[in-house]
Amino acid sequence: MALREIVIAPNPVLKRPADPVRSVDSDVRTLLDDMLETMYAAPGIGLAAPQIAISQRLVVIDAAGKDEEPDPMRMVNPELVWKSDEMQKLEEGCLSLPEQWGDVVRHSAIKVAWLDENGIRREREATGLLSACIQHEIDHLDGILFVDHMSALKRNMILRKLAKWKKSKAKEDA
Ligand code: ZN
């Protein structure tokens, strides 16, 4: 397993719809393991392949709480097969927009279907944080960031703050 570099916005790979994965082979399994390792190291609760500059429909998630058993999910070609009419608002962040947070309104409950690392079709219902996380990660596969759900005013404010953060980080690292 290996850590991968996380792409920071703005970057064209984050805006591009990702390609479906044609077959779940050992390369895909290695990639999913690398993504999980990268996500845990960050630390984060979800990571989509475009965030490591790979434009393929792959997502990893572990939204288990600190005191809960780990719940790693390796998802190939995930899609929402049902979403509730009821909505919820939760504060979100993103490993591609470090140090930035904002409220996002999403479906409060969803059902997601995907192929696991062995190519077997899985389904799972989710509510609360896990539901928001799954919707956030599938958005990444469609080139959508959480700030795209906000007003232009709020989005631009966050992107300006992020640009500043990037600059000061570059200075720190120099
Ligand atoms: Zn994200």
CSV table of N, CA and C and ligand atoms in Angstrom, one decimal:
chain,number,residue,atom,x,y,z
A,1,MET,N,0.8,-1.2,0.0
A,1,MET,CA,0.0,0.0,0.0
A,1,MET,C,0.9,1.2,0.0
A,2,ALA,N,0.3,2.3,-0.5
A,2,ALA,CA,1.1,3.5,-0.6
A,2,ALA,C,0.2,4.8,-0.4
A,3,LEU,N,0.8,5.8,0.1
A,3,LEU,CA,0.1,7.1,0.3
A,3,LEU,C,0.1,7.8,-1.1
A,4,ARG,N,-1.0,8.4,-1.4
A,4,ARG,CA,-1.1,9.1,-2.7
A,4,ARG,C,-1.3,10.6,-2.3
A,5,GLU,N,-0.8,11.5,-3.3
A,5,GLU,CA,-0.9,12.9,-3.0
A,5,GLU,C,-2.4,13.4,-3.3
A,6,ILE,N,-2.9,14.1,-2.4
A,6,ILE,CA,-4.3,14.6,-2.6
A,6,ILE,C,-4.3,16.0,-3.3
A,7,VAL,N,-5.1,16.0,-4.3
A,7,VAL,CA,-5.2,17.2,-5.2
A,7,VAL,C,-6.0,18.3,-4.5
A,8,ILE,N,-5.5,19.5,-4.4
A,8,ILE,CA,-6.2,20.6,-3.8
A,8,ILE,C,-6.9,21.5,-4.9
A,9,ALA,N,-8.1,22.0,-4.6
A,9,ALA,CA,-8.9,22.8,-5.5
A,9,ALA,C,-8.2,24.2,-5.6
A,10,PRO,N,-8.3,24.9,-6.7
A,10,PRO,CA,-8.9,24.5,-8.0
A,10,PRO,C,-8.0,23.6,-8.8
A,11,ASN,N,-8.5,22.6,-9.4
A,11,ASN,CA,-7.8,21.7,-10.3
A,11,ASN,C,-8.8,21.1,-11.3
A,12,PRO,N,-8.4,21.0,-12.6
A,12,PRO,CA,-9.4,20.5,-13.6
A,12,PRO,C,-9.8,19.1,-13.3
A,13,VAL,N,-9.0,18.3,-12.7
A,13,VAL,CA,-9.4,16.8,-12.5
A,13,VAL,C,-10.5,16.8,-11.5
A,14,LEU,N,-10.7,17.8,-10.6
A,14,LEU,CA,-11.8,17.8,-9.7
A,14,LEU,C,-13.1,18.2,-10.3
A,15,LYS,N,-13.0,18.8,-11.5
A,15,LYS,CA,-14.2,19.3,-12.2
A,15,LYS,C,-14.8,18.4,-13.3
A,16,ARG,N,-14.0,17.3,-13.6
A,16,ARG,CA,-14.3,16.5,-14.7
A,16,ARG,C,-15.1,15.3,-14.2
A,17,PRO,N,-16.2,14.9,-15.0
A,17,PRO,CA,-16.9,13.6,-14.6
A,17,PRO,C,-15.9,12.4,-14.8
A,18,ALA,N,-15.9,11.5,-13.8
A,18,ALA,CA,-15.0,10.4,-13.8
A,18,ALA,C,-15.6,9.3,-14.7
A,19,ASP,N,-14.7,8.4,-15.2
A,19,ASP,CA,-15.1,7.3,-16.1
A,19,ASP,C,-15.5,6.1,-15.2
A,20,PRO,N,-16.5,5.4,-15.7
A,20,PRO,CA,-16.9,4.1,-15.0
A,20,PRO,C,-15.7,3.1,-15.1
A,21,VAL,N,-15.6,2.3,-14.0
A,21,VAL,CA,-14.6,1.3,-14.0
A,21,VAL,C,-15.1,0.0,-14.8
A,22,ARG,N,-14.4,-0.5,-15.7
A,22,ARG,CA,-14.8,-1.6,-16.6
A,22,ARG,C,-14.7,-3.0,-15.9
A,23,SER,N,-13.6,-3.2,-15.2
A,23,SER,CA,-13.5,-4.5,-14.5
A,23,SER,C,-12.8,-4.3,-13.2
A,24,VAL,N,-13.2,-5.0,-12.2
A,24,VAL,CA,-12.6,-4.9,-10.8
A,24,VAL,C,-11.5,-5.9,-10.8
A,25,ASP,N,-10.3,-5.4,-11.1
A,25,ASP,CA,-9.1,-6.3,-11.1
A,25,ASP,C,-8.1,-5.9,-10.0
A,26,SER,N,-6.9,-6.5,-10.0
A,26,SER,CA,-6.0,-6.3,-8.9
A,26,SER,C,-5.5,-4.8,-8.8
A,27,ASP,N,-5.4,-4.2,-10.0
A,27,ASP,CA,-5.0,-2.8,-10.0
A,27,ASP,C,-6.0,-1.9,-9.3
A,28,VAL,N,-7.3,-2.2,-9.5
A,28,VAL,CA,-8.4,-1.5,-8.8
A,28,VAL,C,-8.3,-1.7,-7.3
A,29,ARG,N,-8.1,-3.0,-6.9
A,29,ARG,CA,-8.0,-3.3,-5.5
A,29,ARG,C,-6.9,-2.6,-4.8
A,30,THR,N,-5.7,-2.5,-5.5
A,30,THR,CA,-4.6,-1.8,-4.9
A,30,THR,C,-4.9,-0.3,-4.8
A,31,LEU,N,-5.5,0.2,-5.8
A,31,LEU,CA,-5.9,1.6,-5.8
A,31,LEU,C,-6.8,1.9,-4.6
A,32,LEU,N,-7.8,1.0,-4.4
A,32,LEU,CA,-8.8,1.2,-3.3
A,32,LEU,C,-8.1,1.2,-2.0
A,33,ASP,N,-7.1,0.2,-1.8
A,33,ASP,CA,-6.3,0.2,-0.6
A,33,ASP,C,-5.5,1.4,-0.4
A,34,ASP,N,-4.9,1.9,-1.4
A,34,ASP,CA,-4.1,3.1,-1.3
A,34,ASP,C,-5.0,4.3,-0.9
A,35,MET,N,-6.2,4.3,-1.5
A,35,MET,CA,-7.1,5.4,-1.2
A,35,MET,C,-7.5,5.4,0.3
A,36,LEU,N,-7.8,4.2,0.8
A,36,LEU,CA,-8.2,4.1,2.2
A,36,LEU,C,-7.0,4.5,3.1
A,37,GLU,N,-5.8,4.1,2.8
A,37,GLU,CA,-4.6,4.5,3.6
A,37,GLU,C,-4.4,6.0,3.6
A,38,THR,N,-4.6,6.6,2.4
A,38,THR,CA,-4.4,8.0,2.2
A,38,THR,C,-5.5,8.8,3.0
A,39,MET,N,-6.7,8.2,2.9
A,39,MET,CA,-7.8,8.9,3.7
A,39,MET,C,-7.6,8.8,5.2
A,40,TYR,N,-7.3,7.6,5.7
A,40,TYR,CA,-7.0,7.5,7.1
A,40,TYR,C,-5.9,8.4,7.6
A,41,ALA,N,-4.8,8.5,6.8
A,41,ALA,CA,-3.7,9.3,7.1
A,41,ALA,C,-4.0,10.8,7.2
A,42,ALA,N,-4.9,11.2,6.3
A,42,ALA,CA,-5.2,12.7,6.2
A,42,ALA,C,-5.4,13.4,7.5
A,43,PRO,N,-6.4,13.1,8.4
A,43,PRO,CA,-7.3,12.1,8.3
A,43,PRO,C,-8.6,12.6,7.7
A,44,GLY,N,-9.4,11.7,7.1
A,44,GLY,CA,-10.7,12.1,6.5
A,44,GLY,C,-11.7,10.9,6.6
A,45,ILE,N,-12.9,11.1,6.3
A,45,ILE,CA,-13.9,10.0,6.3
A,45,ILE,C,-14.4,9.6,5.0
A,46,GLY,N,-13.9,10.2,3.9
A,46,GLY,CA,-14.2,9.8,2.6
A,46,GLY,C,-13.2,10.3,1.6
A,47,LEU,N,-13.0,9.6,0.5
A,47,LEU,CA,-12.0,10.0,-0.6
A,47,LEU,C,-12.5,9.4,-1.9
A,48,ALA,N,-12.5,10.3,-2.9
A,48,ALA,CA,-12.9,9.8,-4.3
A,48,ALA,C,-11.6,9.9,-5.1
A,49,ALA,N,-11.6,9.0,-6.1
A,49,ALA,CA,-10.3,8.8,-6.9
A,49,ALA,C,-9.9,10.1,-7.6
A,50,PRO,N,-10.9,11.0,-8.1
A,50,PRO,CA,-10.4,12.2,-8.7
A,50,PRO,C,-9.6,13.1,-7.7
A,51,GLN,N,-9.8,12.9,-6.4
A,51,GLN,CA,-9.0,13.6,-5.5
A,51,GLN,C,-7.5,13.2,-5.4
A,52,ILE,N,-7.2,12.0,-6.0
A,52,ILE,CA,-5.8,11.7,-6.2
A,52,ILE,C,-5.4,11.7,-7.7
A,53,ALA,N,-6.2,12.5,-8.4
A,53,ALA,CA,-5.9,12.8,-9.8
A,53,ALA,C,-6.2,11.5,-10.7
A,54,ILE,N,-7.1,10.7,-10.3
A,54,ILE,CA,-7.4,9.5,-11.1
A,54,ILE,C,-8.9,9.6,-11.4
A,55,SER,N,-9.2,9.8,-12.7
A,55,SER,CA,-10.6,10.1,-13.1
A,55,SER,C,-11.4,8.8,-13.3
A,56,GLN,N,-11.6,8.0,-12.3
A,56,GLN,CA,-12.3,6.8,-12.3
A,56,GLN,C,-13.3,6.8,-11.2
A,57,ARG,N,-14.4,6.1,-11.4
A,57,ARG,CA,-15.5,6.1,-10.4
A,57,ARG,C,-15.2,5.1,-9.2
A,58,LEU,N,-14.4,5.6,-8.4
A,58,LEU,CA,-13.9,4.8,-7.2
A,58,LEU,C,-14.0,5.7,-6.0
A,59,VAL,N,-14.6,5.2,-4.9
A,59,VAL,CA,-14.8,5.9,-3.6
A,59,VAL,C,-14.4,5.0,-2.4
A,60,VAL,N,-13.8,5.6,-1.4
A,60,VAL,CA,-13.6,4.9,-0.1
A,60,VAL,C,-14.2,5.8,0.9
A,61,ILE,N,-14.8,5.1,1.9
A,61,ILE,CA,-15.5,5.8,3.0
A,61,ILE,C,-15.3,5.0,4.3
A,62,ASP,N,-15.1,5.7,5.4
A,62,ASP,CA,-15.3,5.2,6.7
A,62,ASP,C,-15.8,6.3,7.6
A,63,ALA,N,-17.1,6.3,7.9
A,63,ALA,CA,-17.7,7.3,8.7
A,63,ALA,C,-18.0,6.9,10.1
A,64,ALA,N,-17.3,5.8,10.5
A,64,ALA,CA,-17.5,5.3,11.9
A,64,ALA,C,-17.0,6.3,12.9
A,65,GLY,N,-17.6,6.4,14.0
A,65,GLY,CA,-17.2,7.3,15.1
A,65,GLY,C,-15.9,6.8,15.8
A,66,LYS,N,-15.3,7.6,16.6
A,66,LYS,CA,-14.0,7.3,17.3
A,66,LYS,C,-14.2,6.0,18.1
A,67,ASP,N,-15.3,5.9,18.8
A,67,ASP,CA,-15.5,4.7,19.7
A,67,ASP,C,-16.2,3.5,19.0
A,68,GLU,N,-16.4,3.6,17.7
A,68,GLU,CA,-17.0,2.5,17.0
A,68,GLU,C,-16.0,1.7,16.2
A,69,GLU,N,-16.4,0.5,15.9
A,69,GLU,CA,-15.6,-0.4,15.0
A,69,GLU,C,-15.3,0.3,13.7
A,70,PRO,N,-14.1,0.2,13.1
A,70,PRO,CA,-13.9,0.7,11.8
A,70,PRO,C,-14.9,0.1,10.8
A,71,ASP,N,-15.3,0.9,9.8
A,71,ASP,CA,-16.3,0.5,8.8
A,71,ASP,C,-15.9,0.9,7.4
A,72,PRO,N,-14.7,0.4,7.0
A,72,PRO,CA,-14.2,0.8,5.6
A,72,PRO,C,-15.1,0.3,4.5
A,73,MET,N,-15.4,1.2,3.6
A,73,MET,CA,-16.2,0.8,2.4
A,73,MET,C,-15.4,1.1,1.2
A,74,ARG,N,-15.2,0.1,0.3
A,74,ARG,CA,-14.5,0.3,-1.0
A,74,ARG,C,-15.6,0.2,-2.1
A,75,MET,N,-15.8,1.3,-2.8
A,75,MET,CA,-16.9,1.3,-3.7
A,75,MET,C,-16.4,1.6,-5.1
A,76,VAL,N,-16.9,0.7,-6.0
A,76,VAL,CA,-16.6,0.8,-7.5
A,76,VAL,C,-17.9,1.2,-8.1
A,77,ASN,N,-17.9,2.2,-9.0
A,77,ASN,CA,-19.1,2.7,-9.7
A,77,ASN,C,-20.3,2.9,-8.8
A,78,PRO,N,-20.2,3.6,-7.6
A,78,PRO,CA,-21.3,3.7,-6.7
A,78,PRO,C,-22.4,4.6,-7.4
A,79,GLU,N,-23.7,4.3,-7.1
A,79,GLU,CA,-24.7,5.2,-7.5
A,79,GLU,C,-25.9,5.2,-6.5
A,80,LEU,N,-26.5,6.3,-6.4
A,80,LEU,CA,-27.7,6.4,-5.5
A,80,LEU,C,-28.9,5.8,-6.3
A,81,VAL,N,-29.5,4.8,-5.6
A,81,VAL,CA,-30.7,4.2,-6.2
A,81,VAL,C,-32.0,4.6,-5.6
A,82,TRP,N,-31.8,5.4,-4.5
A,82,TRP,CA,-33.0,6.0,-3.8
A,82,TRP,C,-32.5,7.1,-2.9
A,83,LYS,N,-33.3,8.2,-2.9
A,83,LYS,CA,-33.1,9.3,-2.0
A,83,LYS,C,-34.3,9.8,-1.4
A,84,SER,N,-34.3,10.2,-0.1
A,84,SER,CA,-35.5,10.7,0.6
A,84,SER,C,-35.9,12.1,0.1
A,85,ASP,N,-37.2,12.4,0.2
A,85,ASP,CA,-37.6,13.8,-0.1
A,85,ASP,C,-37.1,14.7,1.0
A,86,GLU,N,-37.0,14.1,2.2
A,86,GLU,CA,-36.6,14.9,3.4
A,86,GLU,C,-35.1,15.3,3.2
A,87,MET,N,-34.8,16.5,3.6
A,87,MET,CA,-33.5,17.0,3.5
A,87,MET,C,-32.9,17.2,4.9
A,88,GLN,N,-31.6,17.3,4.9
A,88,GLN,CA,-30.9,17.7,6.2
A,88,GLN,C,-29.7,18.6,5.8
A,89,LYS,N,-29.4,19.4,6.8
A,89,LYS,CA,-28.2,20.3,6.6
A,89,LYS,C,-27.1,19.9,7.6
A,90,LEU,N,-25.9,19.7,7.1
A,90,LEU,CA,-24.8,19.3,7.9
A,90,LEU,C,-23.6,20.1,7.5
A,91,GLU,N,-22.7,20.4,8.4
A,91,GLU,CA,-21.4,21.1,8.1
A,91,GLU,C,-20.5,20.1,7.4
A,92,GLU,N,-19.9,20.5,6.3
A,92,GLU,CA,-19.0,19.6,5.6
A,92,GLU,C,-17.6,20.2,5.4
A,93,GLY,N,-16.7,19.4,5.2
A,93,GLY,CA,-15.3,19.8,4.8
A,93,GLY,C,-14.9,18.8,3.7
A,94,CYS,N,-13.7,19.0,3.2
A,94,CYS,CA,-13.2,18.2,2.0
A,94,CYS,C,-11.7,18.2,2.0
A,95,LEU,N,-11.1,17.0,1.8
A,95,LEU,CA,-9.6,16.9,1.8
A,95,LEU,C,-9.0,17.8,0.7
A,96,SER,N,-9.8,18.1,-0.3
A,96,SER,CA,-9.3,18.9,-1.4
A,96,SER,C,-9.6,20.4,-1.2
A,97,LEU,N,-10.2,20.7,-0.1
A,97,LEU,CA,-10.4,22.1,0.3
A,97,LEU,C,-10.0,22.2,1.8
A,98,PRO,N,-8.7,22.0,2.1
A,98,PRO,CA,-8.3,21.9,3.5
A,98,PRO,C,-8.7,23.1,4.3
A,99,GLU,N,-9.0,22.9,5.6
A,99,GLU,CA,-9.3,24.0,6.5
A,99,GLU,C,-10.6,24.8,6.2
A,100,GLN,N,-11.4,24.3,5.3
A,100,GLN,CA,-12.6,25.0,4.9
A,100,GLN,C,-13.8,24.2,5.3
A,101,TRP,N,-14.8,24.8,5.8
A,101,TRP,CA,-16.1,24.1,6.2
A,101,TRP,C,-17.3,25.0,5.8
A,102,GLY,N,-18.4,24.3,5.6
A,102,GLY,CA,-19.6,25.0,5.3
A,102,GLY,C,-20.8,24.1,5.4
A,103,ASP,N,-22.0,24.7,5.6
A,103,ASP,CA,-23.3,23.9,5.7
A,103,ASP,C,-23.7,23.6,4.3
A,104,VAL,N,-24.1,22.3,4.1
A,104,VAL,CA,-24.6,21.8,2.8
A,104,VAL,C,-26.0,21.1,3.1
A,105,VAL,N,-27.0,21.4,2.3
A,105,VAL,CA,-28.3,20.7,2.4
A,105,VAL,C,-28.2,19.5,1.4
A,106,ARG,N,-28.5,18.3,1.9
A,106,ARG,CA,-28.6,17.1,1.1
A,106,ARG,C,-29.8,16.2,1.5
A,107,HIS,N,-30.0,15.2,0.7
A,107,HIS,CA,-31.1,14.2,1.1
A,107,HIS,C,-30.7,13.6,2.5
A,108,SER,N,-31.7,13.5,3.4
A,108,SER,CA,-31.3,13.0,4.7
A,108,SER,C,-31.1,11.5,4.7
A,109,ALA,N,-31.8,10.7,3.8
A,109,ALA,CA,-31.6,9.3,3.8
A,109,ALA,C,-31.4,8.9,2.3
A,110,ILE,N,-30.5,7.9,2.1
A,110,ILE,CA,-30.3,7.4,0.7
A,110,ILE,C,-30.1,5.9,0.7
A,111,LYS,N,-30.2,5.4,-0.5
A,111,LYS,CA,-29.8,4.0,-0.7
A,111,LYS,C,-28.7,4.0,-1.8
A,112,VAL,N,-27.6,3.4,-1.6
A,112,VAL,CA,-26.5,3.4,-2.6
A,112,VAL,C,-26.2,2.0,-3.0
A,113,ALA,N,-25.9,1.8,-4.3
A,113,ALA,CA,-25.5,0.5,-4.8
A,113,ALA,C,-24.1,0.6,-5.4
A,114,TRP,N,-23.3,-0.4,-5.3
A,114,TRP,CA,-21.9,-0.3,-5.8
A,114,TRP,C,-21.4,-1.7,-6.0
A,115,LEU,N,-20.2,-1.8,-6.7
A,115,LEU,CA,-19.5,-3.1,-6.8
A,115,LEU,C,-18.4,-3.1,-5.7
A,116,ASP,N,-18.3,-4.1,-4.9
A,116,ASP,CA,-17.2,-4.1,-3.9
A,116,ASP,C,-15.9,-4.5,-4.6
A,117,GLU,N,-14.8,-4.7,-3.8
A,117,GLU,CA,-13.5,-5.0,-4.4
A,117,GLU,C,-13.4,-6.3,-5.0
A,118,ASN,N,-14.4,-7.2,-4.8
A,118,ASN,CA,-14.5,-8.5,-5.5
A,118,ASN,C,-15.4,-8.5,-6.7
A,119,GLY,N,-16.0,-7.3,-7.0
A,119,GLY,CA,-16.9,-7.2,-8.1
A,119,GLY,C,-18.3,-7.6,-7.8
A,120,ILE,N,-18.6,-7.8,-6.5
A,120,ILE,CA,-19.9,-8.2,-6.1
A,120,ILE,C,-20.8,-7.0,-5.8
A,121,ARG,N,-22.0,-7.0,-6.3
A,121,ARG,CA,-22.9,-5.8,-6.1
A,121,ARG,C,-23.4,-5.8,-4.7
A,122,ARG,N,-23.3,-4.6,-4.1
A,122,ARG,CA,-23.8,-4.4,-2.7
A,122,ARG,C,-24.8,-3.2,-2.7
A,123,GLU,N,-25.6,-3.2,-1.7
A,123,GLU,CA,-26.5,-2.1,-1.4
A,123,GLU,C,-26.5,-1.7,0.0
A,124,ARG,N,-26.7,-0.5,0.3
A,124,ARG,CA,-26.7,-0.1,1.7
A,124,ARG,C,-27.5,1.2,1.9
A,125,GLU,N,-28.3,1.2,2.9
A,125,GLU,CA,-29.1,2.5,3.2
A,125,GLU,C,-28.3,3.3,4.3
A,126,ALA,N,-28.4,4.6,4.2
A,126,ALA,CA,-27.6,5.4,5.1
A,126,ALA,C,-28.4,6.6,5.4
A,127,THR,N,-28.2,7.1,6.7
A,127,THR,CA,-28.8,8.4,7.1
A,127,THR,C,-27.7,9.2,7.8
A,128,GLY,N,-28.0,10.4,8.2
A,128,GLY,CA,-27.1,11.2,9.0
A,128,GLY,C,-25.8,11.5,8.2
A,129,LEU,N,-24.7,11.4,9.0
A,129,LEU,CA,-23.4,11.7,8.5
A,129,LEU,C,-23.0,10.8,7.3
A,130,LEU,N,-23.2,9.5,7.5
A,130,LEU,CA,-22.9,8.6,6.4
A,130,LEU,C,-23.6,8.9,5.1
A,131,SER,N,-24.9,9.3,5.2
A,131,SER,CA,-25.6,9.6,4.0
A,131,SER,C,-25.0,10.9,3.3
A,132,ALA,N,-24.7,11.9,4.1
A,132,ALA,CA,-24.1,13.1,3.5
A,132,ALA,C,-22.7,12.8,2.9
A,133,CYS,N,-21.9,11.9,3.6
A,133,CYS,CA,-20.6,11.6,3.1
A,133,CYS,C,-20.7,10.8,1.8
A,134,ILE,N,-21.6,9.9,1.6
A,134,ILE,CA,-21.8,9.1,0.4
A,134,ILE,C,-22.2,10.1,-0.7
A,135,GLN,N,-23.1,11.0,-0.5
A,135,GLN,CA,-23.5,12.0,-1.5
A,135,GLN,C,-22.4,12.9,-1.9
A,136,HIS,N,-21.6,13.3,-0.9
A,136,HIS,CA,-20.4,14.2,-1.1
A,136,HIS,C,-19.4,13.5,-2.1
A,137,GLU,N,-19.1,12.2,-1.8
A,137,GLU,CA,-18.1,11.5,-2.6
A,137,GLU,C,-18.6,11.2,-4.0
A,138,ILE,N,-19.9,10.8,-4.1
A,138,ILE,CA,-20.4,10.5,-5.5
A,138,ILE,C,-20.4,11.8,-6.3
A,139,ASP,N,-20.7,13.0,-5.6
A,139,ASP,CA,-20.5,14.3,-6.3
A,139,ASP,C,-19.2,14.4,-6.9
A,140,HIS,N,-18.1,14.0,-6.2
A,140,HIS,CA,-16.8,14.1,-6.7
A,140,HIS,C,-16.6,13.4,-8.0
A,141,LEU,N,-17.3,12.3,-8.2
A,141,LEU,CA,-17.2,11.5,-9.4
A,141,LEU,C,-17.9,12.2,-10.6
A,142,ASP,N,-18.8,13.2,-10.2
A,142,ASP,CA,-19.4,14.0,-11.3
A,142,ASP,C,-18.8,15.4,-11.4
A,143,GLY,N,-17.7,15.6,-10.8
A,143,GLY,CA,-17.0,16.9,-10.9
A,143,GLY,C,-17.6,18.0,-10.0
A,144,ILE,N,-18.3,17.6,-9.0
A,144,ILE,CA,-19.0,18.6,-8.1
A,144,ILE,C,-18.3,18.6,-6.7
A,145,LEU,N,-18.1,19.8,-6.2
A,145,LEU,CA,-17.5,20.0,-4.9
A,145,LEU,C,-18.6,20.5,-3.9
A,146,PHE,N,-18.4,20.3,-2.6
A,146,PHE,CA,-19.4,20.7,-1.7
A,146,PHE,C,-19.8,22.2,-1.8
A,147,VAL,N,-18.8,23.0,-2.2
A,147,VAL,CA,-19.0,24.5,-2.3
A,147,VAL,C,-20.0,24.8,-3.5
A,148,ASP,N,-20.1,23.8,-4.4
A,148,ASP,CA,-21.0,24.0,-5.6
A,148,ASP,C,-22.4,24.0,-5.1
A,149,HIS,N,-22.7,23.5,-3.9
A,149,HIS,CA,-24.1,23.5,-3.4
A,149,HIS,C,-24.4,24.8,-2.7
A,150,MET,N,-23.5,25.7,-2.6
A,150,MET,CA,-23.7,26.9,-1.8
A,150,MET,C,-24.0,28.1,-2.8
A,151,SER,N,-24.4,29.2,-2.2
A,151,SER,CA,-24.5,30.4,-3.0
A,151,SER,C,-23.2,30.8,-3.6
A,152,ALA,N,-23.2,31.6,-4.7
A,152,ALA,CA,-21.9,32.0,-5.3
A,152,ALA,C,-21.1,32.8,-4.3
A,153,LEU,N,-21.9,33.6,-3.5
A,153,LEU,CA,-21.2,34.5,-2.5
A,153,LEU,C,-20.4,33.6,-1.5
A,154,LYS,N,-21.0,32.6,-0.9
A,154,LYS,CA,-20.4,31.8,0.1
A,154,LYS,C,-19.2,31.0,-0.6
A,155,ARG,N,-19.5,30.5,-1.8
A,155,ARG,CA,-18.5,29.7,-2.5
A,155,ARG,C,-17.3,30.5,-2.8
A,156,ASN,N,-17.4,31.7,-3.3
A,156,ASN,CA,-16.3,32.5,-3.6
A,156,ASN,C,-15.5,32.9,-2.3
A,157,MET,N,-16.2,33.1,-1.2
A,157,MET,CA,-15.6,33.4,0.0
A,157,MET,C,-14.7,32.2,0.4
A,158,ILE,N,-15.2,31.0,0.4
A,158,ILE,CA,-14.4,29.8,0.8
A,158,ILE,C,-13.2,29.6,-0.2
A,159,LEU,N,-13.4,29.8,-1.5
A,159,LEU,CA,-12.4,29.6,-2.5
A,159,LEU,C,-11.3,30.7,-2.3
A,160,ARG,N,-11.7,31.9,-1.9
A,160,ARG,CA,-10.6,32.9,-1.6
A,160,ARG,C,-9.8,32.6,-0.4
A,161,LYS,N,-10.5,32.1,0.7
A,161,LYS,CA,-9.8,31.7,1.9
A,161,LYS,C,-8.9,30.5,1.6
A,162,LEU,N,-9.3,29.6,0.7
A,162,LEU,CA,-8.5,28.5,0.4
A,162,LEU,C,-7.2,28.9,-0.4
A,163,ALA,N,-7.4,29.9,-1.3
A,163,ALA,CA,-6.3,30.4,-2.1
A,163,ALA,C,-5.2,31.0,-1.1
A,164,LYS,N,-5.7,31.7,-0.1
A,164,LYS,CA,-4.9,32.3,0.9
A,164,LYS,C,-4.1,31.2,1.7
A,165,TRP,N,-4.9,30.2,2.1
A,165,TRP,CA,-4.3,29.1,2.8
A,165,TRP,C,-3.2,28.4,2.0
A,166,LYS,N,-3.4,28.2,0.7
A,166,LYS,CA,-2.5,27.6,-0.2
A,166,LYS,C,-1.2,28.4,-0.2
A,167,LYS,N,-1.3,29.8,-0.3
A,167,LYS,CA,-0.2,30.7,-0.4
A,167,LYS,C,0.7,30.6,0.8
A,168,SER,N,0.0,30.6,2.0
A,168,SER,CA,0.7,30.7,3.3
A,168,SER,C,1.4,29.3,3.5
A,169,LYS,N,0.7,28.2,3.0
A,169,LYS,CA,1.3,26.9,3.1
A,169,LYS,C,2.6,26.8,2.2
A,170,ALA,N,2.5,27.3,1.0
A,170,ALA,CA,3.6,27.3,0.1
A,170,ALA,C,4.8,28.0,0.7
A,171,LYS,N,4.5,29.1,1.4
A,171,LYS,CA,5.6,29.9,2.1
A,171,LYS,C,6.2,29.0,3.2
A,172,GLU,N,5.3,28.4,4.0
A,172,GLU,CA,5.8,27.6,5.1
A,172,GLU,C,6.7,26.5,4.6
A,173,ASP,N,6.3,25.9,3.5
A,173,ASP,CA,7.0,24.7,3.0
A,173,ASP,C,8.3,25.1,2.2
A,174,ALA,N,8.4,26.4,1.9
A,174,ALA,CA,9.6,26.9,1.1
A,174,ALA,C,10.8,26.9,2.0
B,1,ZN,ZN,-14.6,16.0,-0.8
